[in-house]
CSV table of C-alpha atoms in Angstrom, one decimal:
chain,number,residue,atom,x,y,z
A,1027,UNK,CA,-15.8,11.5,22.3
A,1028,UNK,CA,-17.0,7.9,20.6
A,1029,UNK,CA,-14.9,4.8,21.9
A,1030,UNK,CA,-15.1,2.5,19.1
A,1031,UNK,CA,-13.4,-1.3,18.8
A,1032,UNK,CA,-13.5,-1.7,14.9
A,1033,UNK,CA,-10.8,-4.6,15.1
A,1034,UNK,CA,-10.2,-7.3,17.6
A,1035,UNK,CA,-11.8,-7.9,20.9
A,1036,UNK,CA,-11.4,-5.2,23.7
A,1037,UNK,CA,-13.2,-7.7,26.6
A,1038,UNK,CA,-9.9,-8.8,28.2
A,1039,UNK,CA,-8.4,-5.5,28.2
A,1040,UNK,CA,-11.6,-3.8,30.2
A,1041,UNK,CA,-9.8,-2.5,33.0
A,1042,UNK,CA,-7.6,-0.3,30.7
A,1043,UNK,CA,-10.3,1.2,28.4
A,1044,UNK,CA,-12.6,2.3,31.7
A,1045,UNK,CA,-9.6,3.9,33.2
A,1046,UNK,CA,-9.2,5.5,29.7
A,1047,UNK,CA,-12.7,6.3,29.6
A,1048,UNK,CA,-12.6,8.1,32.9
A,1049,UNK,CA,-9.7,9.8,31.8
A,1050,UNK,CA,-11.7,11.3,29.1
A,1051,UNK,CA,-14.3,12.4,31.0
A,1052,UNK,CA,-11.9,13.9,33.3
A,1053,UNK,CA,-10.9,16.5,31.0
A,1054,UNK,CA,-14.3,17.6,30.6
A,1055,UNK,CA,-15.6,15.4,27.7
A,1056,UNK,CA,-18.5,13.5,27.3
A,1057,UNK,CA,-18.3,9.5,26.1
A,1058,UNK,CA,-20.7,7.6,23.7
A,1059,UNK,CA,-19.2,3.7,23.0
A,1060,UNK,CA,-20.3,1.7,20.4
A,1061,UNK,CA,-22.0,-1.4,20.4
A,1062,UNK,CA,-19.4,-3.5,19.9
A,1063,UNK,CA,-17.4,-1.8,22.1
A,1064,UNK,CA,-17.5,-5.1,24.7
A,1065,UNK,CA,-18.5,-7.6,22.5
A,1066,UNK,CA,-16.7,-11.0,21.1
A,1067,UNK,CA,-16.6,-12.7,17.6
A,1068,UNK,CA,-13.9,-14.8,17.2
A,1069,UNK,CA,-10.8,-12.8,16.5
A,1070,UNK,CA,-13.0,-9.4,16.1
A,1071,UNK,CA,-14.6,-7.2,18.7
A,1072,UNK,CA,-18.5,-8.4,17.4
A,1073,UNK,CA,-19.6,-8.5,13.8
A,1074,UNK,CA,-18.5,-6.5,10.9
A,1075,UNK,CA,-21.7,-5.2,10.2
A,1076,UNK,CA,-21.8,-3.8,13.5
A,1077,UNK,CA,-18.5,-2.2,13.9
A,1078,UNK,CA,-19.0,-0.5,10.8
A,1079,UNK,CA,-22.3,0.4,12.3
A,1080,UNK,CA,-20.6,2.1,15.5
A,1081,UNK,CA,-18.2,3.7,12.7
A,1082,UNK,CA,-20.9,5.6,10.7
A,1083,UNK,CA,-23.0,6.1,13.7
A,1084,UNK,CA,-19.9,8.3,15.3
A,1085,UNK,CA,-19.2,10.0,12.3
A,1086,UNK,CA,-23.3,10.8,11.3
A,1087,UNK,CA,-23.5,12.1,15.1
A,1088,UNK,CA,-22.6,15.1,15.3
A,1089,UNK,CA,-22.2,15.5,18.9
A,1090,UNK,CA,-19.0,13.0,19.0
A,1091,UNK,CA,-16.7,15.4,17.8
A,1092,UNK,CA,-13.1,12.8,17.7
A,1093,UNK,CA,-13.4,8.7,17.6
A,1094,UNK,CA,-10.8,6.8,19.7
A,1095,UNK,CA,-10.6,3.6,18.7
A,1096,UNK,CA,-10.0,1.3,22.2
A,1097,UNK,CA,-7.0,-1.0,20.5
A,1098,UNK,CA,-6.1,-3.0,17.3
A,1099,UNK,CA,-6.2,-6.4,16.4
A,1100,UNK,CA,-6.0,-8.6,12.8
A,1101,UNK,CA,-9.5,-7.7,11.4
A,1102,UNK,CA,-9.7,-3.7,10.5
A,1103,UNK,CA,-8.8,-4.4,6.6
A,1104,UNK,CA,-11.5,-6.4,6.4
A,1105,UNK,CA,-13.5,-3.4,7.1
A,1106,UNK,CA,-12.2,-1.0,4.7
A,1107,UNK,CA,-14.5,-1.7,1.7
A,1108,UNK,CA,-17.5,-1.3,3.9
A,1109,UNK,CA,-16.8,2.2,5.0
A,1110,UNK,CA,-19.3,5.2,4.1
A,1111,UNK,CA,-16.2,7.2,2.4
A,1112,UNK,CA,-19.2,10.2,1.7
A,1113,UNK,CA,-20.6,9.8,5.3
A,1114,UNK,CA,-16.5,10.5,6.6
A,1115,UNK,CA,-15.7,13.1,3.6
A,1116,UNK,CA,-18.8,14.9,4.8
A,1117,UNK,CA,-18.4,15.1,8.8
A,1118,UNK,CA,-14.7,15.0,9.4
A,1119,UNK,CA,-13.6,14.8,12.9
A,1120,UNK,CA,-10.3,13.2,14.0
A,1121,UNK,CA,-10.1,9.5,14.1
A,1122,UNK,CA,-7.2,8.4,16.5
A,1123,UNK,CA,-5.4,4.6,16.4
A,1124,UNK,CA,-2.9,3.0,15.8
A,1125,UNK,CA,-1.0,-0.8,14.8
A,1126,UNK,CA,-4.1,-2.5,13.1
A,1127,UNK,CA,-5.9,0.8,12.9
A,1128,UNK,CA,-3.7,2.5,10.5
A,1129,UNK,CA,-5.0,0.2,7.7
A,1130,UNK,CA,-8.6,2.5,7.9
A,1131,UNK,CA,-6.4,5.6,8.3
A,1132,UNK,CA,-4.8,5.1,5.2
A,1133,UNK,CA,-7.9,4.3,3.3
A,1134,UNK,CA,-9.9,7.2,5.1
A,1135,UNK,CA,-6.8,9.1,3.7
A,1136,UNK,CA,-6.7,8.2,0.5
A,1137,UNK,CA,-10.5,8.3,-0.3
A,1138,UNK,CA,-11.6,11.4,1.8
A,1139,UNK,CA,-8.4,13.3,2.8
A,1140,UNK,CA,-9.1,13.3,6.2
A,1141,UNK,CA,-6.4,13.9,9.0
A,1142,UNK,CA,-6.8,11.6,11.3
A,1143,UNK,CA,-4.1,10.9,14.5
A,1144,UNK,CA,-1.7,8.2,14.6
A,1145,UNK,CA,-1.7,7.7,18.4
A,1146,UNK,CA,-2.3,4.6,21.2
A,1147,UNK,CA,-5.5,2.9,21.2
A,1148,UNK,CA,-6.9,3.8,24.3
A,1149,UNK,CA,-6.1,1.0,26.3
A,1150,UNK,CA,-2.3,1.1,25.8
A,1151,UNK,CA,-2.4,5.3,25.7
A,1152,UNK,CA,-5.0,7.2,28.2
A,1153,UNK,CA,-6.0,4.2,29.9
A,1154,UNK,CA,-2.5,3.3,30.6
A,1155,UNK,CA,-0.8,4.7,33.8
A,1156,UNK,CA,2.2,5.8,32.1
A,1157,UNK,CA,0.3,8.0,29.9
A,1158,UNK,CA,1.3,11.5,31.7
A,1159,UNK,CA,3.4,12.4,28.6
A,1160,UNK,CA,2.1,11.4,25.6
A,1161,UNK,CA,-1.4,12.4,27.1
A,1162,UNK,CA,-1.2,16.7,27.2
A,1163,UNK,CA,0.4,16.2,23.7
A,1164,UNK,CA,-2.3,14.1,22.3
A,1165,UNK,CA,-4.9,16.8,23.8
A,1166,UNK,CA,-3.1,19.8,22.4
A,1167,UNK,CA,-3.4,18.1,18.9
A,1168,UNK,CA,-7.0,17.4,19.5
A,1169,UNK,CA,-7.6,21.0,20.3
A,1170,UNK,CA,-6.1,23.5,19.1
A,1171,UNK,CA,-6.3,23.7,15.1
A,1172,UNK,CA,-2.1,25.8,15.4
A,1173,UNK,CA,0.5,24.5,13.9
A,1174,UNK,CA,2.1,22.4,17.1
A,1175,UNK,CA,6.1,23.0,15.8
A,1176,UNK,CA,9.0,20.8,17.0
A,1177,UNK,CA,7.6,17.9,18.6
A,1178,UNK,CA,8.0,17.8,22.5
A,1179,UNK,CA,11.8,17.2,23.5
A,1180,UNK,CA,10.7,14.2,25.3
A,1181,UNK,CA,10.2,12.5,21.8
A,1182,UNK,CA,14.0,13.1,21.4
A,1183,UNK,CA,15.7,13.4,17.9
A,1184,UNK,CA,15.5,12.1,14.2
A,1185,UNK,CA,18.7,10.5,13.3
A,1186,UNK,CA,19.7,9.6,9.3
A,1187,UNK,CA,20.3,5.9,8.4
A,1188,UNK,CA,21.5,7.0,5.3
A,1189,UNK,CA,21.2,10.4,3.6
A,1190,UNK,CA,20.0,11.2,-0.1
A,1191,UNK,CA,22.3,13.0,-2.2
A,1192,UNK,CA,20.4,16.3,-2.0
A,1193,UNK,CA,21.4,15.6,2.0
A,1194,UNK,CA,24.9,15.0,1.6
A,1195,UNK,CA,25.0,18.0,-0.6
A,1196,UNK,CA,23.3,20.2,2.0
A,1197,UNK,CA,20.1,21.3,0.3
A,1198,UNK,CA,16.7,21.6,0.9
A,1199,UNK,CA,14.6,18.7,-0.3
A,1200,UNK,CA,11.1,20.5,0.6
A,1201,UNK,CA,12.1,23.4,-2.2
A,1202,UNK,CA,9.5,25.5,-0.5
A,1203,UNK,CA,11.1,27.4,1.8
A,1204,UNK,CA,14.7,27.7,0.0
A,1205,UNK,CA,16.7,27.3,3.2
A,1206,UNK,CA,19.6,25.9,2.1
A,1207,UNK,CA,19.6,22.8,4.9
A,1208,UNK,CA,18.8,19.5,5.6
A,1209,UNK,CA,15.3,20.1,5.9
A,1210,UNK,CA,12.8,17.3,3.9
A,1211,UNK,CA,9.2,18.6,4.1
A,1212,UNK,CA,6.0,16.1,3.0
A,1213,UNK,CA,2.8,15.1,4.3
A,1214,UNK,CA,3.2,12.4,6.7
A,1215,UNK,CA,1.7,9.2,5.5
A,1216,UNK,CA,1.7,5.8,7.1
A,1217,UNK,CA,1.3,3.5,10.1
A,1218,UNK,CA,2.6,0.2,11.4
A,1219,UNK,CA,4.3,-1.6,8.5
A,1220,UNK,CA,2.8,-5.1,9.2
A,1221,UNK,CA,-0.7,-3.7,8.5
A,1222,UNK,CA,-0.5,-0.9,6.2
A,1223,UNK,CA,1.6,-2.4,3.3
A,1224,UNK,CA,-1.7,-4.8,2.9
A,1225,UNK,CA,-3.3,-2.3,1.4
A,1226,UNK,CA,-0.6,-1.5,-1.4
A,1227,UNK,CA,-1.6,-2.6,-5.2
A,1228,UNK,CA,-5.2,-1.8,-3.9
A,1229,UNK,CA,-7.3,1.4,-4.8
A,1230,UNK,CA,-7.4,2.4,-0.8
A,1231,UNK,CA,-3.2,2.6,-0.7
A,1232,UNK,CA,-2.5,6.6,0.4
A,1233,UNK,CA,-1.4,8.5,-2.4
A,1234,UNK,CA,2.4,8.8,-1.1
A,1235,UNK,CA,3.6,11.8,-3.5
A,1236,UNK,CA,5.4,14.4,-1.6
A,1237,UNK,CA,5.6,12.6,1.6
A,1238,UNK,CA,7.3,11.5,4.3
A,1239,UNK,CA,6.7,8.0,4.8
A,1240,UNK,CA,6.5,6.7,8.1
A,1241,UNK,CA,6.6,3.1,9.7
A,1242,UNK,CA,7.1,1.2,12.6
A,1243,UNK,CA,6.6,-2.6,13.3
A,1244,UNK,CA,6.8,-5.1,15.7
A,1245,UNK,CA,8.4,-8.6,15.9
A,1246,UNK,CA,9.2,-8.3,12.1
A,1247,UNK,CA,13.1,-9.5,11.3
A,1248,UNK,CA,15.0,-7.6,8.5
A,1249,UNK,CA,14.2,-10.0,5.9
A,1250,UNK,CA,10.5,-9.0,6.3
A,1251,UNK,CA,11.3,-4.8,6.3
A,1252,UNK,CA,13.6,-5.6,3.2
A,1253,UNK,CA,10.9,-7.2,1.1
A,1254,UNK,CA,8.5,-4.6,2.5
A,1255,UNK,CA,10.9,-1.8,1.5
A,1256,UNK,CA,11.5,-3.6,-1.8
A,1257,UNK,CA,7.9,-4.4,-2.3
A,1258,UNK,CA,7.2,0.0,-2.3
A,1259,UNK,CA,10.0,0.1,-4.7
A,1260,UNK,CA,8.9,-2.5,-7.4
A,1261,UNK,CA,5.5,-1.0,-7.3
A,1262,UNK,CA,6.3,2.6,-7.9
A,1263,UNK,CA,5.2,3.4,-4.5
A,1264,UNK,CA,8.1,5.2,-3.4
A,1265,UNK,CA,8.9,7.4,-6.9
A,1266,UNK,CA,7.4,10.7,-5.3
A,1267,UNK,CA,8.7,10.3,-1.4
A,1268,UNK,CA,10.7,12.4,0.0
A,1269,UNK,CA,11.6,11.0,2.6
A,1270,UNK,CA,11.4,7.4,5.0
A,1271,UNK,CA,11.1,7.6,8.8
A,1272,UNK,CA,11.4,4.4,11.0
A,1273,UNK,CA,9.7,4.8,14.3
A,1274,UNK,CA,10.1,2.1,17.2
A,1275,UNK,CA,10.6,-0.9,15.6
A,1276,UNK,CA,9.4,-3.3,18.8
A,1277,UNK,CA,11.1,-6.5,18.9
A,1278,UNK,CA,12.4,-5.8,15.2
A,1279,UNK,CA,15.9,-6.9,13.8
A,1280,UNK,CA,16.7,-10.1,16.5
A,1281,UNK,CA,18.5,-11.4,13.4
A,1282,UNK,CA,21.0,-9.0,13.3
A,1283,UNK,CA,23.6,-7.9,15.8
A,1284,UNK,CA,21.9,-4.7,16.5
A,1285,UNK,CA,18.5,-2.9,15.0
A,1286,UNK,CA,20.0,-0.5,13.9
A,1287,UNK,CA,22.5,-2.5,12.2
A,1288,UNK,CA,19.5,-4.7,10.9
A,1289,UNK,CA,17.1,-1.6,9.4
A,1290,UNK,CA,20.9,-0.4,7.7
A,1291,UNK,CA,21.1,-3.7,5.8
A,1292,UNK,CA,17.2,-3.9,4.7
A,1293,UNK,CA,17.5,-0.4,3.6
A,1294,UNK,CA,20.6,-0.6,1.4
A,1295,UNK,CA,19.4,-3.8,0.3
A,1296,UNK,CA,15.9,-3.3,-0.4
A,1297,UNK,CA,16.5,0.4,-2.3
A,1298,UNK,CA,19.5,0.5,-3.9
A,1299,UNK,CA,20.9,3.9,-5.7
A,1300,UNK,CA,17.2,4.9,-4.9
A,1301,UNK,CA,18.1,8.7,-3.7
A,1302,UNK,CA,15.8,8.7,-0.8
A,1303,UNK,CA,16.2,9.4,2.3
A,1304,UNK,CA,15.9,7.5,6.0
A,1305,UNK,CA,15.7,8.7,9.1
A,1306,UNK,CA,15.1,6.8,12.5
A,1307,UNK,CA,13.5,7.9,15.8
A,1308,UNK,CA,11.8,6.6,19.2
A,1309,UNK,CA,9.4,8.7,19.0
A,1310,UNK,CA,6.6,7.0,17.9
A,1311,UNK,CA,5.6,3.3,17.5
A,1312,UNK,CA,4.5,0.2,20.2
A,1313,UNK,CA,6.4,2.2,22.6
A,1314,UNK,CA,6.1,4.0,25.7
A,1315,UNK,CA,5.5,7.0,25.3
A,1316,UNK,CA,4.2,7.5,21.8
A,1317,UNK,CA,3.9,11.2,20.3
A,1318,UNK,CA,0.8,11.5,18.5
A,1319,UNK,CA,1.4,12.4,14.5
A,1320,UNK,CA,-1.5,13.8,12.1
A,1321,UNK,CA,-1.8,11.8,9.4
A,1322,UNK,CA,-2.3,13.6,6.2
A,1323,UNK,CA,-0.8,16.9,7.6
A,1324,UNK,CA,2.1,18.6,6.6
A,1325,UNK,CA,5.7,18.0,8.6
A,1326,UNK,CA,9.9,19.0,8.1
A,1327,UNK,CA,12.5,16.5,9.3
A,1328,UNK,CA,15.5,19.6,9.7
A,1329,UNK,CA,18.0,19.5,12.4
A,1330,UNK,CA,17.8,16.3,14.2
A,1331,UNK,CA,13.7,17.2,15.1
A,1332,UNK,CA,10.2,16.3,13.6
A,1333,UNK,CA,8.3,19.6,12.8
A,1334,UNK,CA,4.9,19.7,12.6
A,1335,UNK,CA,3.7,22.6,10.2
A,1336,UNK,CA,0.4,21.5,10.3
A,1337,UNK,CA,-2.5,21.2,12.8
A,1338,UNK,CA,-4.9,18.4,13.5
A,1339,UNK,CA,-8.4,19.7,13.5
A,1340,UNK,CA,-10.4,23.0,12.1
């Protein structure tokens, strides 16, 4: 396994990345960190050229078999036009972040197809010591290429914030399947909504046809997911969704009497008569615990659950 800090600095949260280190290396696997694993630049964990050194010296060795990344930060978009796309399309392996780290996901995504595993850094997730949940699920995706199903019940449920007409009316958005339910079926695509949206209007935004769209944020108040929400409309992003899912939404919506109140209002507000879909759940986000999802890979929202119909790795 590589351990990799390609966004801010990791010194000050040492403690948490050995213990998630050790935990690695507990369950059997081997641990190569890069070289600016420890290191300090400012606002970034040492300099660009080399965390995108440590990048495409994880993904050329073919030994490191997944790349956690050991937390986010402000800096990984600034990264994202330095990446060997070619080296990535040509060894894939799972690549496993979140918050700031979902702005290389998408582009990873969107330029080489790869799956890679929305998931806590390794401080907050297997160096943490509440990490007995969301740990075994993280490993099962990491390791066994079957479909996983239902996510785990302790993930609870998906709950609509307001249904598209195809949903009031009882049918199956997916149109594979013909089951004549609520079911939506897409790949998932997306990540923490303060990052990701940077990359929209550029030529590293995910290709979002057919998918479920998923977000979560933190400290962002509903005028900010409204213009984001509005911002994916004006610019066509959201023509071929089939569906939106809010995650944890940490510290979101103080403006308004209650989140979920807040997300109701910047989603009627920001889409309109848009017939699309928008589902809520805890599941995943700057939360405790917080399922693992493979980016890229192929999931149903249908009866109050996330399926996943896809696996992680080959």
């Amino acid at each position: 396994m590589g351990v990799v800090a390609p966004s801010g600095p990791v010194d000050a949260r040492r403690e948490a990345v050995e213990a998630g280190i050790r935990r690695l290396e507990a369950y059997g696997f081997r641990v190569r960190t890069g070289e600016a694993l420890w290191a300090r630049e400012g606002v970034r964990a040492g300099a660009r050229e080399t965390q995108l050194a440590d990048l495409h010296a994880m993904w050329a060795d073919p030994e490191v078999k997944a790349i956690f990344c050991a937390t986010g930060g402000v800096t990984a978009i600034t990264l994202v036009d330095g990446l060997d796309y070619d080296l990535i399309a040509q060894n894939p392996k799972p690549f496993i972040g979140m918050s700031d780290i979902t702005l290389l996901q998408a582009a990873m995504l969107r330029r080489t197809g790869l799956v890679s595993l929305h998931a806590s850094g390794l401080a907050d997730g297997l160096g943490s010591p509440d990490a007995e949940l969301e740990a075994p699920y993280l490993l099962r995706l990491l390791t066994n290429p079957d479909p996983p199903g239902p996510l785990p019940d302790w993930a609870g449920e998906v709950r609509p914030v307001r249904p598209g007409r195809a949903e009031s009316a009882g049918h199956d958005r997916g149109g594979a399947s013909g089951r004549q339910d609520s079911g939506v079926r897409g790949r998932l695509v997306g990540g923490c909504c303060n990052c990701v949206l940077h990359l929209l209007g550029t030529s590293y935004w995910p290709d979002t046809e057919g998918a479920i769209l998923f977000l979560e944020g933190v400290n962002l108040l509903t005028s900010a997911v409204l213009r984001g929400l509005a911002q994916l409309r004006l610019a066509g992003a959201l023509d071929g969704v089939k569906a939106i899912l809010f995650g944890h939404m940490e510290g979101c919506f103080r403006d308004r009497p209650s989140p979920l109140e807040g997300m109701a209002l910047a989603v009627t507000e920001a889409l309109g008569d848009l017939d699309l879909p928008v589902y809520q759940t805890e599941a995943f986000g700057h939360c405790v615990p917080n399922v693992t999802l493979p980016i890229g890979a192929v999931a149903c929202i249908r009866d109050g659950r996330l399926v996943l119909e896809e696996g992680a790795v080959v």
